[in-house]
Tab-separated table of C-alpha atoms in Angstrom:
chain	number	residue	atom	x	y	z
L	17	MET	CA	-19.841	7.337	206.604
L	18	LEU	CA	-19.343	9.763	203.474
L	19	ALA	CA	-18.502	6.757	201.272
L	20	ILE	CA	-21.796	4.941	202.057
L	21	LEU	CA	-23.909	8.243	201.688
L	22	ASN	CA	-22.261	8.823	198.427
L	23	MET	CA	-23.065	5.374	197.572
L	24	ILE	CA	-26.652	5.618	198.305
L	25	LEU	CA	-27.713	9.262	197.548
L	26	MET	CA	-25.303	10.121	194.735
L	27	GLY	CA	-25.072	6.598	192.772
L	28	ASP	CA	-21.323	6.197	194.163
L	29	GLY	CA	-18.415	8.235	192.633
L	30	SER	CA	-15.207	6.408	191.881
L	31	SER	CA	-15.104	4.162	195.005
L	32	ASN	CA	-17.226	1.326	193.474
L	33	ILE	CA	-19.149	0.702	196.760
L	34	LEU	CA	-22.258	-1.043	195.881
L	35	ASN	CA	-25.496	-1.104	197.773
L	36	LYS	CA	-26.429	-4.641	196.909
L	37	ASP	CA	-26.686	-8.445	198.202
L	38	SER	CA	-23.287	-9.508	197.455
L	39	LEU	CA	-24.293	-13.382	197.434
L	40	LYS	CA	-27.125	-12.854	195.150
L	41	GLU	CA	-26.869	-9.655	193.044
L	42	PHE	CA	-22.846	-9.281	192.389
L	43	GLU	CA	-21.117	-11.171	189.701
L	44	GLY	CA	-17.934	-9.385	190.004
L	45	TYR	CA	-18.384	-6.619	187.758
L	46	TYR	CA	-17.641	-2.962	188.089
L	47	GLY	CA	-20.934	-1.055	189.423
L	48	PHE	CA	-20.353	2.475	187.769
L	49	GLY	CA	-18.685	3.197	184.604
L	50	LYS	CA	-17.211	0.221	183.202
L	51	THR	CA	-19.909	-1.984	183.918
L	52	ASP	CA	-19.265	-4.438	181.283
L	53	LYS	CA	-15.707	-5.280	182.900
L	54	LYS	CA	-14.689	-7.621	185.818
L	55	PHE	CA	-13.524	-5.554	188.942
L	56	PRO	CA	-9.851	-6.774	189.104
L	57	ALA	CA	-9.671	-7.509	192.899
L	58	ASN	CA	-6.294	-8.869	194.094
L	59	ALA	CA	-7.045	-7.964	197.797
L	60	PHE	CA	-9.658	-9.156	200.062
L	61	ILE	CA	-10.352	-8.485	203.895
L	62	LEU	CA	-13.317	-9.386	205.572
L	63	ASN	CA	-15.102	-10.033	208.898
L	64	PRO	CA	-18.463	-11.781	207.811
L	65	PRO	CA	-21.442	-12.225	210.037
L	66	TYR	CA	-21.140	-15.638	211.767
L	67	SER	CA	-24.802	-16.345	211.676
L	68	ALA	CA	-24.536	-16.901	207.855
L	69	PRO	CA	-24.092	-20.421	206.378
L	70	GLY	CA	-20.709	-21.945	207.184
L	71	ASN	CA	-19.890	-19.407	210.135
L	72	GLY	CA	-19.701	-16.820	207.218
L	73	MET	CA	-17.487	-18.711	205.041
L	74	ILE	CA	-20.216	-18.496	202.313
L	75	PHE	CA	-19.005	-14.840	201.609
L	76	VAL	CA	-15.436	-15.683	201.600
L	77	GLU	CA	-16.050	-18.611	199.042
L	78	LYS	CA	-18.046	-16.422	196.908
L	79	ALA	CA	-15.581	-13.469	196.961
L	80	LEU	CA	-12.446	-15.776	196.342
L	81	SER	CA	-14.091	-17.337	193.371
L	82	MET	CA	-14.043	-14.130	191.610
L	83	MET	CA	-10.522	-13.525	192.110
L	84	LYS	CA	-7.753	-14.635	189.919
L	85	SER	CA	-4.452	-13.351	191.939
L	86	GLY	CA	-3.616	-11.586	195.297
L	87	TYR	CA	-4.167	-12.534	198.872
L	88	ALA	CA	-7.155	-12.654	201.248
L	89	ALA	CA	-7.196	-12.257	205.161
L	90	ILE	CA	-10.524	-12.928	207.069
L	91	ILE	CA	-11.147	-12.756	210.623
L	92	ILE	CA	-13.946	-15.224	211.661
L	93	GLN	CA	-15.306	-17.559	214.298
L	94	ASN	CA	-12.777	-20.234	214.670
L	95	SER	CA	-15.449	-23.029	214.559
L	96	ALA	CA	-15.513	-22.288	211.001
L	97	GLY	CA	-11.956	-23.935	210.561
L	98	SER	CA	-12.680	-26.929	212.696
L	99	GLY	CA	-15.985	-28.329	211.208
L	100	LYS	CA	-18.683	-25.685	210.719
L	101	ALA	CA	-17.905	-24.728	207.227
L	102	ILE	CA	-16.446	-28.053	205.718
L	103	GLU	CA	-17.922	-27.929	202.360
L	104	TYR	CA	-17.069	-24.178	201.788
L	105	ASN	CA	-13.293	-24.695	202.949
L	106	LYS	CA	-12.670	-27.638	200.481
L	107	LYS	CA	-14.116	-25.559	197.671
L	108	ILE	CA	-12.007	-22.647	198.763
L	109	LEU	CA	-8.904	-24.713	198.762
L	110	GLU	CA	-9.489	-26.138	195.256
L	111	HIS	CA	-8.417	-22.578	193.758
L	112	ASN	CA	-6.586	-21.037	197.032
L	113	THR	CA	-3.736	-21.730	199.237
L	114	LEU	CA	-4.050	-21.287	203.182
L	115	LEU	CA	-0.954	-19.697	204.120
L	116	ALA	CA	-1.655	-19.021	207.950
L	117	SER	CA	-4.200	-19.600	210.662
L	118	ILE	CA	-3.853	-17.010	213.634
L	119	LYS	CA	-5.787	-17.640	216.853
L	120	MET	CA	-6.666	-14.287	218.151
L	121	PRO	CA	-7.329	-13.191	221.898
L	122	ILE	CA	-10.564	-14.440	223.410
L	123	ASP	CA	-11.425	-10.857	224.578
L	124	LEU	CA	-10.669	-9.326	221.059
L	125	PHE	CA	-14.396	-8.108	220.605
L	126	ILE	CA	-14.791	-7.443	224.382
L	127	GLY	CA	-18.253	-5.513	224.956
L	128	LYS	CA	-19.670	-6.569	221.622
L	129	ALA	CA	-19.084	-10.474	221.525
L	130	SER	CA	-17.170	-13.194	223.331
L	131	VAL	CA	-16.152	-15.394	220.738
L	132	GLN	CA	-12.979	-17.254	219.748
L	133	THR	CA	-11.742	-16.071	216.387
L	134	ASN	CA	-9.024	-16.899	213.850
L	135	ILE	CA	-7.390	-14.982	211.103
L	136	TYR	CA	-6.919	-17.094	207.919
L	137	VAL	CA	-4.586	-15.774	205.217
L	138	PHE	CA	-4.962	-17.055	201.564
L	139	ARG	CA	-2.993	-16.707	198.521
L	140	ILE	CA	-5.152	-16.751	195.590
L	141	GLY	CA	-5.322	-18.603	192.342
L	142	GLU	CA	-3.118	-21.472	193.600
L	143	PRO	CA	-4.705	-24.938	194.669
L	144	HIS	CA	-3.823	-25.865	198.231
L	145	GLU	CA	-1.454	-28.853	197.900
L	146	LYS	CA	-1.181	-31.474	200.780
L	147	ASP	CA	2.372	-30.864	201.551
L	148	GLU	CA	2.109	-27.124	201.489
L	149	ILE	CA	3.319	-25.520	204.873
L	150	VAL	CA	0.854	-23.749	206.810
L	151	LYS	CA	1.831	-21.305	209.616
L	152	PHE	CA	-0.118	-21.851	212.800
L	153	ILE	CA	0.167	-18.783	215.191
L	154	ASP	CA	-1.356	-18.832	218.746
L	155	PHE	CA	-1.886	-15.251	219.051
L	156	SER	CA	-4.006	-15.232	222.273
L	157	ASN	CA	-1.443	-12.897	224.080
L	158	ASP	CA	-1.237	-10.200	221.545
L	159	GLY	CA	0.142	-7.614	224.239
L	160	TYR	CA	-2.781	-5.517	224.479
L	161	THR	CA	-5.131	-5.541	227.709
L	162	ARG	CA	-8.675	-4.711	227.080
L	163	THR	CA	-11.329	-3.593	229.289
L	164	ASN	CA	-15.128	-2.786	229.040
L	165	ARG	CA	-15.543	0.411	231.111
L	166	LYS	CA	-18.254	2.441	229.739
L	167	LYS	CA	-16.684	5.668	231.202
L	168	SER	CA	-13.174	4.853	230.168
L	169	SER	CA	-11.300	7.164	227.881
L	170	ASN	CA	-9.269	4.234	226.674
L	171	ASN	CA	-10.218	0.578	226.939
L	172	LEU	CA	-7.103	-0.781	224.948
L	173	LYS	CA	-3.729	-0.405	226.311
L	174	ASP	CA	-0.458	-1.791	225.196
L	175	THR	CA	0.961	-3.531	228.120
L	176	GLY	CA	3.082	-6.311	226.322
L	177	ASN	CA	4.784	-4.715	223.240
L	178	ALA	CA	1.653	-5.114	221.227
L	179	ARG	CA	3.079	-3.159	218.318
L	180	GLY	CA	6.145	-5.423	218.165
L	181	ARG	CA	4.104	-8.652	218.467
L	182	TYR	CA	1.867	-7.644	215.582
L	183	LYS	CA	4.776	-6.788	213.477
L	184	GLU	CA	6.418	-10.286	214.366
L	185	VAL	CA	3.069	-12.179	213.364
L	186	ILE	CA	3.252	-10.300	210.036
L	187	ASP	CA	6.797	-11.541	209.690
L	188	LEU	CA	6.044	-15.120	210.617
L	189	VAL	CA	3.155	-15.386	207.963
L	190	ARG	CA	5.684	-13.896	205.141
L	191	PHE	CA	8.957	-15.451	206.130
L	192	GLY	CA	8.453	-18.247	208.564
L	193	ARG	CA	10.313	-19.444	211.900
L	194	LYS	CA	13.302	-17.505	211.472
L	195	LYS	CA	11.232	-14.316	212.536
L	196	LEU	CA	10.458	-15.823	215.855
L	197	ASN	CA	11.390	-13.623	218.484
L	198	LEU	CA	8.887	-12.235	221.041
L	199	LEU	CA	6.553	-15.221	220.569
L	200	THR	CA	7.426	-18.557	222.173
L	201	PRO	CA	8.231	-21.770	220.133
L	202	GLU	CA	4.962	-23.110	221.929
L	203	GLU	CA	3.111	-20.262	220.127
L	204	TYR	CA	4.289	-21.021	216.618
L	205	TYR	CA	3.826	-24.299	214.670
L	206	GLU	CA	4.230	-24.989	210.944
L	207	GLY	CA	2.371	-27.905	209.722
L	208	THR	CA	0.056	-29.126	206.839
L	209	ILE	CA	-3.599	-29.712	206.305
L	210	ASP	CA	-5.607	-32.005	204.123
L	211	PRO	CA	-7.135	-30.014	201.460
L	212	LYS	CA	-9.975	-32.598	201.316
L	213	ASN	CA	-10.706	-32.266	205.131
L	214	GLY	CA	-11.970	-28.793	205.726
L	215	ALA	CA	-11.968	-29.238	209.426
L	216	ASP	CA	-8.228	-29.218	210.269
L	217	TRP	CA	-7.528	-25.469	209.971
L	218	ASN	CA	-6.878	-24.836	213.756
L	219	GLN	CA	-3.891	-26.456	214.833
L	220	SER	CA	-1.336	-25.953	217.602
L	221	ALA	CA	2.288	-26.951	218.506
L	222	PRO	CA	2.294	-30.603	219.372
L	223	VAL	CA	3.058	-31.317	223.089
L	224	ASP	CA	5.919	-33.824	223.646
L	225	THR	CA	4.424	-36.376	225.938
L	226	LYS	CA	7.419	-38.597	226.160
L	227	PRO	CA	8.652	-38.852	229.778
L	228	GLY	CA	12.280	-37.467	230.445
L	229	LEU	CA	14.843	-38.487	233.205
L	230	ASN	CA	13.318	-35.724	235.450
L	231	ASP	CA	9.772	-37.163	234.994
L	232	PHE	CA	11.219	-40.676	236.153
L	233	LYS	CA	13.073	-39.177	239.098
L	234	LYS	CA	10.020	-37.368	240.259
L	235	THR	CA	7.830	-40.444	239.896
L	236	VAL	CA	10.362	-42.564	241.843
L	237	ALA	CA	10.431	-39.711	244.508
L	238	ASP	CA	6.645	-39.753	244.740
L	239	TYR	CA	6.345	-43.703	244.929
L	240	LEU	CA	8.963	-43.760	247.743
L	241	ALA	CA	7.261	-41.083	249.794
L	242	TRP	CA	4.004	-42.925	249.254
L	243	GLU	CA	5.709	-46.217	250.512
L	244	VAL	CA	7.432	-44.532	253.679
L	245	SER	CA	3.925	-42.954	254.550
L	246	ASN	CA	2.396	-46.259	254.642
L	247	LEU	CA	5.048	-47.807	256.385
L	248	LEU	CA	5.097	-45.007	259.121
L	249	LYS	CA	1.179	-45.548	259.181
L	250	GLN	CA	1.699	-49.384	259.692
L	251	GLU	CA	4.199	-49.009	262.507
L	252	LYS	CA	1.749	-46.512	264.256
L	253	LYS	CA	-1.074	-48.946	264.174
L	254	GLU	CA	1.117	-51.809	265.591
L	255	ASP	CA	2.388	-49.634	268.407
L	256	GLU	CA	-1.199	-48.511	269.477
L	257	LYS	CA	-1.994	-52.449	269.460
L	258	VAL	CA	1.044	-53.231	271.807
L	259	GLY	CA	-0.094	-50.181	273.972
L	260	LYS	CA	-3.332	-51.738	274.546
């Protein structure tokens, strides 16, 4: 609040927070002091408005286009990665690499919104290659229990080693599968995306649908049980006919 008041009333100070339309009025320069020089941003974090074009990816594409290096992390409605922001996503991947796609809990914004969100992590300044490994993490169970009780003093409770799970997600993004511990193999998947697609950013571990020996045994057992049941019914009908 103090930073915003300083920005509006005092013309900022050293924080360079700008009171402008970031899509139309900002071209990447310092807002105060060194106004003829580009602001050398190397980190970008955003939760954009989902009502904006591309579910908000218009802000991400604009910002990353001004960065030369570093990393970016955004939390956004996951439909942005599965078809609602195709053109923005393809432009982003022309100059940046998608490192991870993290599916967050559905009740993350309980009380404010009920929407499925994902966190997308990028490395800036390197075009995404089709063979680049992307870490897909299902973090639906983040270890927290959330409530929306207006009179509650604590609507967020760590009921499943939440701190440990968040630390593990960070390690998985940085170092990969070898850091898998609290999360299950079904919640972590390493795969690739097509940088020319723009709608394949949300993936999950493939399910093995090939039947095994136990599946075969169960099928045979179910069939035999069905056959026996039919035989017993038939015998009962024949007995009833004889009785008449």
